[in-house]
Coordinates of C-alpha atoms and ligand atoms in Angstrom, one line a residue:
M1 CA -16.6 -8.1 -10.8
P2 CA -15.6 -7.6 -6.8
S3 CA -13.5 -5.3 -6.2
S4 CA -10.0 -6.3 -5.0
P5 CA -9.9 -7.5 -1.3
H6 CA -7.1 -5.3 -0.1
T7 CA -9.2 -2.4 -1.4
Q8 CA -11.7 -3.3 1.0
S9 CA -11.8 -2.7 5.2
Y10 CA -10.6 -5.5 7.4
A11 CA -14.3 -5.6 8.7
A12 CA -15.4 -6.4 5.0
R13 CA -12.8 -9.0 4.6
I14 CA -13.6 -11.7 7.5
K15 CA -16.9 -12.8 5.8
H16 CA -14.1 -14.2 2.5
F17 CA -12.7 -16.2 5.2
T18 CA -13.8 -19.6 7.0
N19 CA -11.0 -20.1 9.1
P20 CA -11.5 -18.9 12.9
T21 CA -8.0 -17.5 13.5
A22 CA -8.3 -15.5 9.5
K23 CA -11.9 -14.3 11.8
L24 CA -9.6 -13.0 14.8
I25 CA -7.0 -11.8 13.1
L26 CA -9.5 -9.3 10.9
E27 CA -11.3 -8.9 13.6
T28 CA -8.8 -7.9 16.1
M29 CA -7.0 -5.2 13.8
E30 CA -10.4 -3.4 13.1
R31 CA -10.9 -3.2 17.0
K32 CA -7.4 -2.1 17.5
K33 CA -7.1 -0.5 14.9
S34 CA -4.2 -1.8 14.3
N35 CA -2.2 -3.9 11.4
L36 CA 1.2 -4.4 13.2
A37 CA 2.9 -7.5 14.3
V38 CA 5.8 -7.2 17.2
S39 CA 8.3 -9.9 16.3
V40 CA 10.0 -10.7 19.7
D41 CA 13.9 -12.7 18.9
V42 CA 15.3 -12.2 22.6
T43 CA 16.5 -14.9 24.5
D44 CA 15.6 -13.4 28.3
P45 CA 12.2 -14.7 28.9
N46 CA 11.6 -11.4 31.4
D47 CA 12.5 -9.6 28.6
L48 CA 10.1 -11.2 26.4
L49 CA 7.3 -11.1 28.9
A50 CA 8.3 -7.1 29.5
I51 CA 8.4 -6.0 25.5
I52 CA 5.4 -8.2 24.7
D53 CA 3.8 -6.1 28.0
A54 CA 5.1 -2.8 26.3
V55 CA 4.0 -3.7 23.4
G56 CA 0.8 -4.8 23.5
P57 CA -1.8 -2.6 23.6
H58 CA -0.1 -1.3 20.2
T59 CA -0.2 -4.6 18.3
H60 CA -2.4 -7.4 17.5
V61 CA -0.1 -10.1 17.2
D62 CA 3.0 -11.1 19.2
I63 CA 5.7 -13.2 17.4
V64 CA 7.3 -15.5 20.2
E65 CA 10.5 -17.1 20.1
N66 CA 12.9 -18.9 22.3
F67 CA 11.2 -19.9 25.5
S68 CA 10.2 -22.6 27.7
Y69 CA 6.9 -23.9 27.9
S70 CA 6.5 -22.7 31.7
L71 CA 6.3 -19.5 29.7
I72 CA 3.1 -19.8 28.3
E73 CA 0.2 -19.0 31.4
S74 CA 2.2 -15.8 31.2
L75 CA 1.8 -15.5 27.5
Q76 CA -1.5 -16.6 27.7
G77 CA -2.2 -13.7 30.9
L78 CA -0.4 -11.4 28.3
A79 CA -2.7 -12.0 25.4
A80 CA -5.5 -12.0 27.2
K81 CA -4.9 -8.3 28.6
H82 CA -4.1 -6.7 25.9
D83 CA -6.7 -8.5 23.2
F84 CA -3.9 -9.8 20.7
L85 CA -3.3 -13.1 19.1
Y86 CA 0.4 -14.8 19.1
F87 CA 1.8 -16.4 16.0
E88 CA 4.5 -18.9 16.7
D89 CA 7.5 -17.7 13.4
R90 CA 8.2 -21.4 13.3
K91 CA 9.0 -22.0 9.7
F92 CA 8.5 -26.0 9.4
A93 CA 9.8 -27.4 6.7
D94 CA 9.6 -31.2 6.7
I95 CA 7.5 -34.0 5.9
G96 CA 3.7 -34.3 7.2
N97 CA 4.9 -36.9 10.1
T98 CA 7.3 -35.2 11.6
V99 CA 5.6 -31.9 11.3
A100 CA 2.1 -32.4 13.2
L101 CA 4.8 -34.2 15.6
Q102 CA 6.6 -30.6 16.3
Y103 CA 3.3 -28.6 16.1
S104 CA 1.5 -30.7 18.6
S105 CA 4.2 -32.0 21.4
G106 CA 7.5 -31.4 22.2
V107 CA 8.2 -28.5 25.1
H108 CA 6.3 -26.1 22.9
K109 CA 3.6 -27.6 22.3
I110 CA 2.5 -24.8 19.8
A111 CA -0.4 -26.1 18.8
S112 CA -2.0 -25.3 22.3
W113 CA -1.4 -21.9 22.6
S114 CA -0.4 -20.1 19.4
H115 CA -3.0 -19.3 17.4
L116 CA -1.2 -18.9 14.2
T117 CA 2.1 -20.3 12.9
N118 CA 3.9 -20.8 9.6
A119 CA 6.0 -23.1 6.9
H120 CA 8.0 -23.1 3.9
P121 CA 6.0 -24.6 1.0
V122 CA 9.3 -26.8 0.3
P123 CA 8.2 -30.0 1.4
G124 CA 5.3 -29.4 -1.2
P125 CA 1.4 -29.9 0.2
S126 CA 1.8 -33.3 2.4
I127 CA 3.2 -30.2 5.2
I128 CA -0.1 -28.6 5.2
K129 CA -1.8 -32.2 5.2
G130 CA 0.5 -32.8 8.6
L131 CA 0.1 -29.5 10.2
S132 CA -3.8 -29.3 9.2
S133 CA -4.4 -32.2 11.1
V134 CA -3.0 -31.0 14.4
G135 CA -4.2 -27.1 13.6
L136 CA -7.6 -27.2 12.2
P137 CA -9.9 -29.3 14.8
L138 CA -8.3 -26.2 17.2
G139 CA -9.4 -23.8 15.2
R140 CA -5.6 -22.6 14.4
G141 CA -4.7 -21.0 10.5
L142 CA -1.5 -21.0 8.7
L143 CA 0.5 -19.1 6.6
L144 CA 2.9 -20.5 3.9
L145 CA 6.3 -18.7 3.1
A146 CA 5.6 -17.6 -0.1
E147 CA 8.3 -14.9 -0.6
M148 CA 11.1 -14.0 2.1
S149 CA 12.4 -10.1 2.5
T150 CA 16.4 -11.3 2.0
Q151 CA 18.6 -10.4 -0.2
G152 CA 18.7 -13.5 -3.0
S153 CA 15.6 -14.9 -2.0
L154 CA 14.9 -18.1 -3.8
A155 CA 11.3 -18.4 -2.7
V156 CA 10.2 -16.4 -6.2
G157 CA 8.8 -17.1 -9.9
A158 CA 7.4 -20.6 -10.1
Y159 CA 8.2 -21.5 -6.3
T160 CA 6.0 -18.3 -5.3
E161 CA 3.4 -19.9 -8.0
E162 CA 3.4 -23.3 -6.6
A163 CA 2.9 -22.0 -3.3
V164 CA -0.1 -20.1 -3.8
R165 CA -1.5 -23.2 -5.6
M166 CA -0.8 -25.0 -2.4
A167 CA -2.9 -22.9 -0.2
R168 CA -5.2 -22.7 -3.2
Q169 CA -5.8 -26.2 -2.4
H170 CA -6.5 -25.8 1.6
R171 CA -8.1 -22.4 2.1
D172 CA -10.0 -23.9 5.2
F173 CA -6.2 -23.9 6.8
V174 CA -4.1 -21.9 4.9
I175 CA -5.3 -18.4 5.5
G176 CA -2.4 -16.5 3.6
F177 CA 0.9 -16.4 3.2
I178 CA 4.4 -14.7 4.1
A179 CA 4.9 -12.6 1.1
Q180 CA 6.3 -9.1 0.0
R181 CA 3.0 -8.3 -1.9
R182 CA -0.5 -9.0 -2.3
M183 CA -0.6 -12.5 -4.4
D184 CA -3.3 -12.3 -5.8
G185 CA -4.2 -14.5 -9.0
I186 CA -0.5 -15.5 -9.2
G187 CA -0.1 -19.2 -11.0
A188 CA -3.9 -18.9 -11.6
E189 CA -4.7 -21.4 -14.0
K190 CA -7.6 -19.1 -15.1
E191 CA -8.8 -15.3 -14.1
E192 CA -12.0 -16.6 -12.2
D193 CA -9.7 -19.3 -10.1
A194 CA -8.9 -16.6 -8.5
S195 CA -11.3 -13.6 -8.7
E196 CA -13.1 -14.6 -5.4
E197 CA -10.1 -15.2 -2.9
D198 CA -8.7 -13.7 -0.1
F199 CA -5.6 -14.0 1.8
L200 CA -4.1 -12.1 4.2
I201 CA -0.1 -10.8 3.8
L202 CA 2.1 -10.6 6.7
T203 CA 5.1 -9.0 5.5
P204 CA 8.3 -8.7 7.4
G205 CA 11.4 -7.4 6.5
I206 CA 9.7 -3.6 7.9
G207 CA 11.8 -0.4 9.2
L208 CA 11.8 3.4 9.1
E209 CA 15.3 3.5 10.4
S210 CA 17.7 1.8 8.2
K211 CA 17.4 0.3 4.7
G212 CA 18.7 -3.3 5.9
D213 CA 21.2 -5.0 8.3
N214 CA 24.9 -6.7 7.1
M215 CA 23.4 -9.9 7.1
G216 CA 20.8 -9.5 3.9
Q217 CA 17.7 -8.7 5.5
Q218 CA 16.1 -5.7 3.2
Y219 CA 13.8 -3.0 4.9
R220 CA 10.8 -1.2 3.3
T221 CA 8.5 1.3 5.3
P222 CA 5.1 0.5 6.6
H223 CA 3.6 2.7 3.6
E224 CA 5.7 0.9 1.2
A225 CA 4.2 -2.6 2.2
V226 CA 0.8 -1.8 3.3
Y227 CA 0.0 0.8 0.2
V228 CA 2.1 0.5 -2.6
S229 CA 2.5 -3.5 -2.7
G230 CA -0.8 -4.4 -0.6
C231 CA 0.0 -5.7 2.5
D232 CA -2.4 -6.3 5.2
V233 CA 0.0 -6.8 8.2
I234 CA 3.9 -5.4 9.2
I235 CA 5.7 -7.7 11.2
V236 CA 8.4 -5.4 13.0
G237 CA 11.3 -6.8 15.2
R238 CA 14.3 -4.5 15.6
G239 CA 13.2 -1.2 14.2
I240 CA 11.2 -1.6 17.4
Y241 CA 13.4 -3.4 20.4
G242 CA 16.2 -2.5 18.8
T243 CA 19.8 -3.5 19.9
D244 CA 18.5 -3.2 24.0
P245 CA 15.5 -5.2 24.6
K246 CA 15.8 -3.6 28.3
A247 CA 14.7 0.0 27.1
V248 CA 11.0 -1.1 27.4
S249 CA 10.1 2.7 28.0
T250 CA 11.2 3.8 24.7
I251 CA 9.9 0.1 22.8
A252 CA 6.4 1.2 23.5
A253 CA 6.5 5.1 21.8
K254 CA 8.2 3.3 18.9
A255 CA 5.7 0.3 18.6
E256 CA 2.7 3.3 18.4
R257 CA 4.6 5.1 15.8
Y258 CA 4.7 2.3 13.7
M259 CA 1.5 1.0 14.3
A260 CA 0.3 4.7 13.8
E261 CA 2.0 4.3 10.0
G262 CA 1.0 1.4 9.4
W263 CA -2.9 2.1 10.5
A264 CA -2.1 5.6 8.1
A265 CA -1.2 3.2 5.3
Y266 CA -4.0 1.0 5.2
L267 CA -6.6 3.6 5.5
A268 CA -5.4 5.3 2.5
R269 CA -5.1 2.1 0.7
T270 CA -9.2 1.4 1.3
G271 CA -10.0 4.9 0.7
Q272 CA -11.2 5.7 4.5
Q273 CA -9.1 9.0 4.6
Ligands
5BU1 P1 13.5 -7.5 12.1 O1 14.0 -7.7 13.5 O2 12.0 -6.6 12.0 O3 14.3 -7.5 11.2 O4 13.2 -9.1 12.1 C1 12.1 -9.4 11.2 C2 11.3 -10.9 11.8 O5 10.5 -11.6 10.8 C3 12.8 -12.0 12.1 O6 11.8 -12.5 13.4 C4 13.0 -13.3 11.0 O7 12.8 -14.0 11.4 C5 11.1 -12.3 10.5 N1 11.5 -12.6 9.2 C6 12.4 -11.7 8.1 O8 12.4 -11.0 8.6 N2 12.2 -11.8 6.6 C7 11.3 -13.0 6.0 O9 11.1 -13.6 5.0 C8 10.6 -14.2 6.6 C9 10.7 -13.7 8.1 BR1 10.2 -15.4 5.8

Protein backbone atom coordinates (compact mmCIF):
# COMPACT_ATOMS: atom_id res chain seq x y z
CA MET A 1 0.00 0.00 0.00
CA PRO A 2 1.63 3.34 -1.03
CA SER A 3 2.02 5.99 1.66
CA SER A 4 -0.76 8.56 1.83
CA PRO A 5 -0.04 11.53 -0.48
CA HIS A 6 0.01 14.00 2.37
CA THR A 7 3.15 12.40 3.81
CA GLN A 8 4.94 12.77 0.46
CA SER A 9 6.76 15.86 -0.76
CA TYR A 10 5.06 18.22 -3.19
CA ALA A 11 7.68 17.26 -5.79
CA ALA A 12 6.96 13.54 -5.38
CA ARG A 13 3.24 14.17 -5.91
CA ILE A 14 3.62 15.85 -9.32
CA LYS A 15 3.38 12.44 -11.00
CA HIS A 16 -0.06 11.84 -9.46
CA PHE A 17 -1.58 14.51 -11.71
CA THR A 18 -2.09 14.83 -15.46
CA ASN A 19 -3.46 18.37 -15.26
CA PRO A 20 -0.77 21.00 -16.16
CA THR A 21 -1.97 23.50 -13.54
CA ALA A 22 -1.73 20.90 -10.75
CA LYS A 23 1.82 20.09 -11.84
CA LEU A 24 2.71 23.79 -12.03
CA ILE A 25 1.36 24.48 -8.52
CA LEU A 26 3.34 21.61 -7.02
CA GLU A 27 6.52 22.58 -8.91
CA THR A 28 6.18 26.23 -7.92
CA MET A 29 5.57 25.41 -4.25
CA GLU A 30 8.69 23.27 -4.19
CA ARG A 31 10.79 25.86 -6.06
CA LYS A 32 9.69 28.81 -3.91
CA LYS A 33 9.42 26.83 -0.69
CA SER A 34 6.01 28.35 -0.14
CA ASN A 35 2.56 26.86 0.36
CA LEU A 36 1.00 30.27 0.87
CA ALA A 37 -1.80 31.67 -1.28
CA VAL A 38 -2.60 35.30 -0.56
CA SER A 39 -6.20 36.31 -0.99
CA VAL A 40 -6.41 39.96 -1.98
CA ASP A 41 -9.98 41.14 -1.44
CA VAL A 42 -9.50 44.85 -2.03
CA THR A 43 -11.50 47.24 -4.17
CA ASP A 44 -8.83 49.69 -5.36
CA PRO A 45 -6.82 48.35 -8.33
CA ASN A 46 -3.73 50.30 -7.19
CA ASP A 47 -3.88 48.62 -3.77
CA LEU A 48 -4.30 45.29 -5.52
CA LEU A 49 -1.14 45.72 -7.61
CA ALA A 50 0.88 47.08 -4.67
CA ILE A 51 -0.11 44.18 -2.41
CA ILE A 52 0.60 41.57 -5.06
CA ASP A 53 4.01 43.13 -5.71
CA ALA A 54 4.77 43.10 -1.96
CA VAL A 55 3.68 39.54 -1.29
CA GLY A 56 4.84 38.13 -4.64
CA PRO A 57 8.21 36.85 -3.43
CA HIS A 58 6.55 34.95 -0.58
CA THR A 59 3.64 33.33 -2.30
CA HIS A 60 2.96 30.89 -5.05
CA VAL A 61 -0.69 31.66 -5.76
CA ASP A 62 -2.56 34.91 -5.63
CA ILE A 63 -6.29 35.17 -5.43
CA VAL A 64 -7.70 38.16 -7.24
CA GLU A 65 -11.05 39.84 -6.97
CA ASN A 66 -12.56 43.10 -8.13
CA PHE A 67 -10.63 44.22 -11.15
CA SER A 68 -11.19 45.38 -14.69
CA TYR A 69 -9.76 43.61 -17.71
CA SER A 70 -7.31 46.46 -18.30
CA LEU A 71 -5.43 45.28 -15.20
CA ILE A 72 -4.64 41.92 -16.67
CA GLU A 73 -1.40 42.89 -18.36
CA SER A 74 -0.10 44.34 -15.09
CA LEU A 75 -1.17 41.21 -13.22
CA GLN A 76 0.53 38.97 -15.75
CA GLY A 77 3.70 41.05 -15.49
CA LEU A 78 3.75 40.57 -11.71
CA ALA A 79 3.15 36.84 -12.01
CA ALA A 80 6.16 36.56 -14.32
CA LYS A 81 8.30 38.81 -12.09
CA HIS A 82 7.58 36.86 -8.91
CA ASP A 83 6.96 33.35 -10.28
CA PHE A 84 3.46 32.68 -9.04
CA LEU A 85 0.08 31.54 -10.33
CA TYR A 86 -3.35 33.11 -10.20
CA PHE A 87 -6.40 31.53 -8.61
CA GLU A 88 -9.56 33.51 -9.33
CA ASP A 89 -11.82 32.72 -6.36
CA ARG A 90 -14.94 32.99 -8.54
CA LYS A 91 -17.03 30.30 -6.80
CA PHE A 92 -19.09 29.43 -9.88
CA ALA A 93 -22.51 27.99 -9.00
CA ASP A 94 -24.78 27.99 -12.07
CA ILE A 95 -25.78 25.62 -14.88
CA GLY A 96 -23.07 24.34 -17.23
CA ASN A 97 -23.89 26.62 -20.14
CA THR A 98 -23.95 29.76 -17.99
CA VAL A 99 -20.72 29.02 -16.12
CA ALA A 100 -18.96 28.29 -19.43
CA LEU A 101 -19.92 31.80 -20.58
CA GLN A 102 -18.98 33.38 -17.25
CA TYR A 103 -15.61 31.62 -17.32
CA SER A 104 -14.69 32.47 -20.92
CA SER A 105 -16.33 35.83 -21.56
CA GLY A 106 -17.55 39.04 -19.93
CA VAL A 107 -15.18 41.72 -18.71
CA HIS A 108 -13.08 39.31 -16.71
CA LYS A 109 -12.33 36.59 -19.30
CA ILE A 110 -11.17 34.53 -16.32
CA ALA A 111 -10.02 31.49 -18.26
CA SER A 112 -7.63 33.60 -20.34
CA TRP A 113 -5.42 34.57 -17.37
CA SER A 114 -6.31 32.57 -14.24
CA HIS A 115 -4.61 29.21 -13.87
CA LEU A 116 -7.06 28.01 -11.28
CA THR A 117 -10.65 28.72 -10.34
CA ASN A 118 -13.30 27.14 -8.14
CA ALA A 119 -16.94 26.08 -8.18
CA HIS A 120 -19.66 25.10 -5.77
CA PRO A 121 -20.77 21.51 -6.43
CA VAL A 122 -24.40 22.45 -5.76
CA PRO A 123 -25.57 22.25 -9.44
CA GLY A 124 -24.12 18.71 -9.80
CA PRO A 125 -21.59 17.36 -12.35
CA SER A 126 -22.86 19.61 -15.16
CA ILE A 127 -20.96 22.52 -13.64
CA ILE A 128 -17.70 20.63 -14.19
CA LYS A 129 -18.72 19.81 -17.74
CA GLY A 130 -19.44 23.47 -18.49
CA LEU A 131 -16.22 24.79 -16.96
CA SER A 132 -14.00 22.06 -18.39
CA SER A 133 -15.28 22.77 -21.91
CA VAL A 134 -13.49 26.13 -21.58
CA GLY A 135 -10.66 25.40 -19.15
CA LEU A 136 -9.37 21.98 -20.11
CA PRO A 137 -8.15 22.96 -23.61
CA LEU A 138 -6.24 25.83 -21.96
CA GLY A 139 -4.65 23.55 -19.35
CA ARG A 140 -6.53 25.24 -16.49
CA GLY A 141 -7.57 23.52 -13.25
CA LEU A 142 -10.66 23.56 -11.04
CA LEU A 143 -11.21 23.18 -7.30
CA LEU A 144 -14.58 22.14 -5.89
CA LEU A 145 -15.77 23.77 -2.67
CA ALA A 146 -16.25 20.66 -0.55
CA GLU A 147 -16.26 22.45 2.81
CA MET A 148 -16.27 26.03 4.07
CA SER A 149 -14.54 27.74 6.97
CA THR A 150 -17.63 29.52 8.24
CA GLN A 151 -19.72 28.76 11.31
CA GLY A 152 -22.83 26.74 10.42
CA SER A 153 -21.65 25.84 6.90
CA LEU A 154 -24.03 23.48 5.07
CA ALA A 155 -21.17 21.93 3.10
CA VAL A 156 -20.77 18.92 5.41
CA GLY A 157 -21.57 15.18 5.47
CA ALA A 158 -23.30 13.83 2.36
CA TYR A 159 -22.75 17.12 0.49
CA THR A 160 -19.00 16.91 0.98
CA GLU A 161 -19.02 13.21 0.02
CA GLU A 162 -20.88 13.98 -3.23
CA ALA A 163 -18.39 16.74 -4.03
CA VAL A 164 -15.53 14.27 -3.74
CA ARG A 165 -17.36 11.70 -5.89
CA MET A 166 -17.92 14.35 -8.57
CA ALA A 167 -14.23 15.24 -8.53
CA ARG A 168 -13.20 11.58 -8.81
CA GLN A 169 -15.13 11.36 -12.08
CA HIS A 170 -13.22 14.34 -13.52
CA ARG A 171 -9.64 13.97 -12.37
CA ASP A 172 -8.31 15.55 -15.58
CA PHE A 173 -9.79 18.94 -14.66
CA VAL A 174 -10.71 18.85 -10.96
CA ILE A 175 -7.37 18.93 -9.21
CA GLY A 176 -8.55 19.36 -5.65
CA PHE A 177 -10.81 21.03 -3.13
CA ILE A 178 -11.36 24.04 -1.01
CA ALA A 179 -11.75 22.19 2.27
CA GLN A 180 -10.68 22.14 5.89
CA ARG A 181 -8.90 18.74 5.81
CA ARG A 182 -7.78 16.00 3.42
CA MET A 183 -10.56 14.26 1.56
CA ASP A 184 -8.82 10.87 1.17
CA GLY A 185 -11.38 8.12 0.69
CA ILE A 186 -14.35 10.34 1.52
CA GLY A 187 -17.47 9.08 -0.22
CA ALA A 188 -15.57 6.18 -1.83
CA GLU A 189 -17.62 3.01 -2.39
CA LYS A 190 -14.69 0.73 -1.77
CA GLU A 191 -11.35 1.48 -0.18
CA GLU A 192 -9.52 0.61 -3.39
CA ASP A 193 -11.50 3.26 -5.32
CA ALA A 194 -9.60 5.94 -3.46
CA SER A 195 -6.31 4.33 -2.47
CA GLU A 196 -4.35 5.78 -5.41
CA GLU A 197 -5.94 9.20 -5.54
CA ASP A 198 -4.37 12.52 -4.76
CA PHE A 199 -6.14 15.87 -4.60
CA LEU A 200 -4.72 19.25 -3.62
CA ILE A 201 -6.39 20.79 -0.58
CA LEU A 202 -6.40 24.58 -0.46
CA THR A 203 -7.72 25.85 2.83
CA PRO A 204 -9.04 29.28 3.82
CA GLY A 205 -9.77 30.45 7.35
CA ILE A 206 -6.13 30.92 8.42
CA GLY A 207 -5.06 33.47 11.02
CA LEU A 208 -2.25 33.69 13.53
CA GLU A 209 -3.57 36.51 15.63
CA SER A 210 -7.31 36.07 15.56
CA LYS A 211 -9.79 33.20 15.96
CA GLY A 212 -12.35 34.71 13.58
CA ASP A 213 -14.22 37.84 12.53
CA ASN A 214 -17.68 39.04 13.49
CA MET A 215 -19.24 37.64 10.32
CA GLY A 216 -18.83 33.90 10.89
CA GLN A 217 -15.27 33.41 9.65
CA GLN A 218 -13.25 30.93 11.77
CA TYR A 219 -9.43 30.90 11.79
CA ARG A 220 -6.88 28.19 12.42
CA THR A 221 -3.10 28.46 12.44
CA PRO A 222 -0.98 27.26 9.50
CA HIS A 223 0.25 24.42 11.73
CA GLU A 224 -3.30 23.24 12.49
CA ALA A 225 -4.27 23.37 8.82
CA VAL A 226 -1.15 21.83 7.27
CA TYR A 227 0.31 19.54 9.93
CA VAL A 228 -2.80 18.46 11.85
CA SER A 229 -5.41 18.48 9.05
CA GLY A 230 -3.17 17.65 6.09
CA CYS A 231 -4.09 20.63 3.91
CA ASP A 232 -1.60 21.57 1.16
CA VAL A 233 -2.03 25.29 0.68
CA ILE A 234 -2.97 27.98 3.19
CA ILE A 235 -5.13 30.83 1.90
CA VAL A 236 -4.56 34.00 3.90
CA GLY A 237 -6.26 37.35 3.41
CA ARG A 238 -6.67 39.82 6.25
CA GLY A 239 -4.01 38.11 8.38
CA ILE A 240 -1.56 39.54 5.82
CA TYR A 241 -3.02 42.78 4.52
CA GLY A 242 -4.94 43.58 7.72
CA THR A 243 -7.36 46.46 7.76
CA ASP A 244 -5.10 48.87 5.89
CA PRO A 245 -4.32 47.79 2.33
CA LYS A 246 -1.98 50.79 2.02
CA ALA A 247 0.43 49.46 4.68
CA VAL A 248 2.53 47.69 2.08
CA SER A 249 5.73 47.63 4.15
CA THR A 250 4.18 45.53 6.92
CA ILE A 251 2.37 43.34 4.40
CA ALA A 252 5.58 41.78 3.07
CA ALA A 253 6.76 40.95 6.61
CA LYS A 254 3.44 39.34 7.48
CA ALA A 255 3.43 37.30 4.26
CA GLU A 256 6.90 36.08 5.13
CA ARG A 257 5.72 34.94 8.57
CA TYR A 258 2.75 32.96 7.19
CA MET A 259 4.97 31.49 4.51
CA ALA A 260 7.55 30.36 7.06
CA GLU A 261 4.92 28.79 9.35
CA GLY A 262 3.14 27.06 6.48
CA TRP A 263 6.38 25.66 5.11
CA ALA A 264 7.62 24.48 8.53
CA ALA A 265 4.33 22.62 9.06
CA TYR A 266 4.70 20.97 5.63
CA LEU A 267 8.31 19.92 6.32
CA ALA A 268 7.27 18.43 9.67
CA ARG A 269 4.33 16.60 8.09
CA THR A 270 6.47 15.05 5.40
CA GLY A 271 9.30 14.12 7.79
CA GLN A 272 11.76 16.54 6.16
CA GLN A 273 12.73 18.18 9.43
P1 LIG B 1 -9.52 36.18 5.24
O1 LIG B 1 -9.33 37.64 5.13
O2 LIG B 1 -8.20 35.43 5.49
O3 LIG B 1 -10.60 35.76 6.19
O4 LIG B 1 -9.97 35.79 3.76
C1 LIG B 1 -10.25 34.47 3.42
C2 LIG B 1 -10.53 34.36 1.94
O5 LIG B 1 -10.90 33.01 1.67
C3 LIG B 1 -11.67 35.24 1.44
O6 LIG B 1 -11.33 35.66 0.14
C4 LIG B 1 -12.86 34.30 1.35
O7 LIG B 1 -13.67 34.59 0.24
C5 LIG B 1 -12.20 32.96 1.13
N1 LIG B 1 -12.95 31.84 1.73
C6 LIG B 1 -13.09 31.64 3.08
O8 LIG B 1 -12.61 32.44 3.88
N2 LIG B 1 -13.75 30.54 3.55
C7 LIG B 1 -14.30 29.63 2.73
O9 LIG B 1 -14.86 28.62 3.20
C8 LIG B 1 -14.17 29.86 1.35
C9 LIG B 1 -13.49 30.95 0.88
BR1 LIG B 1 -14.88 28.67 0.20
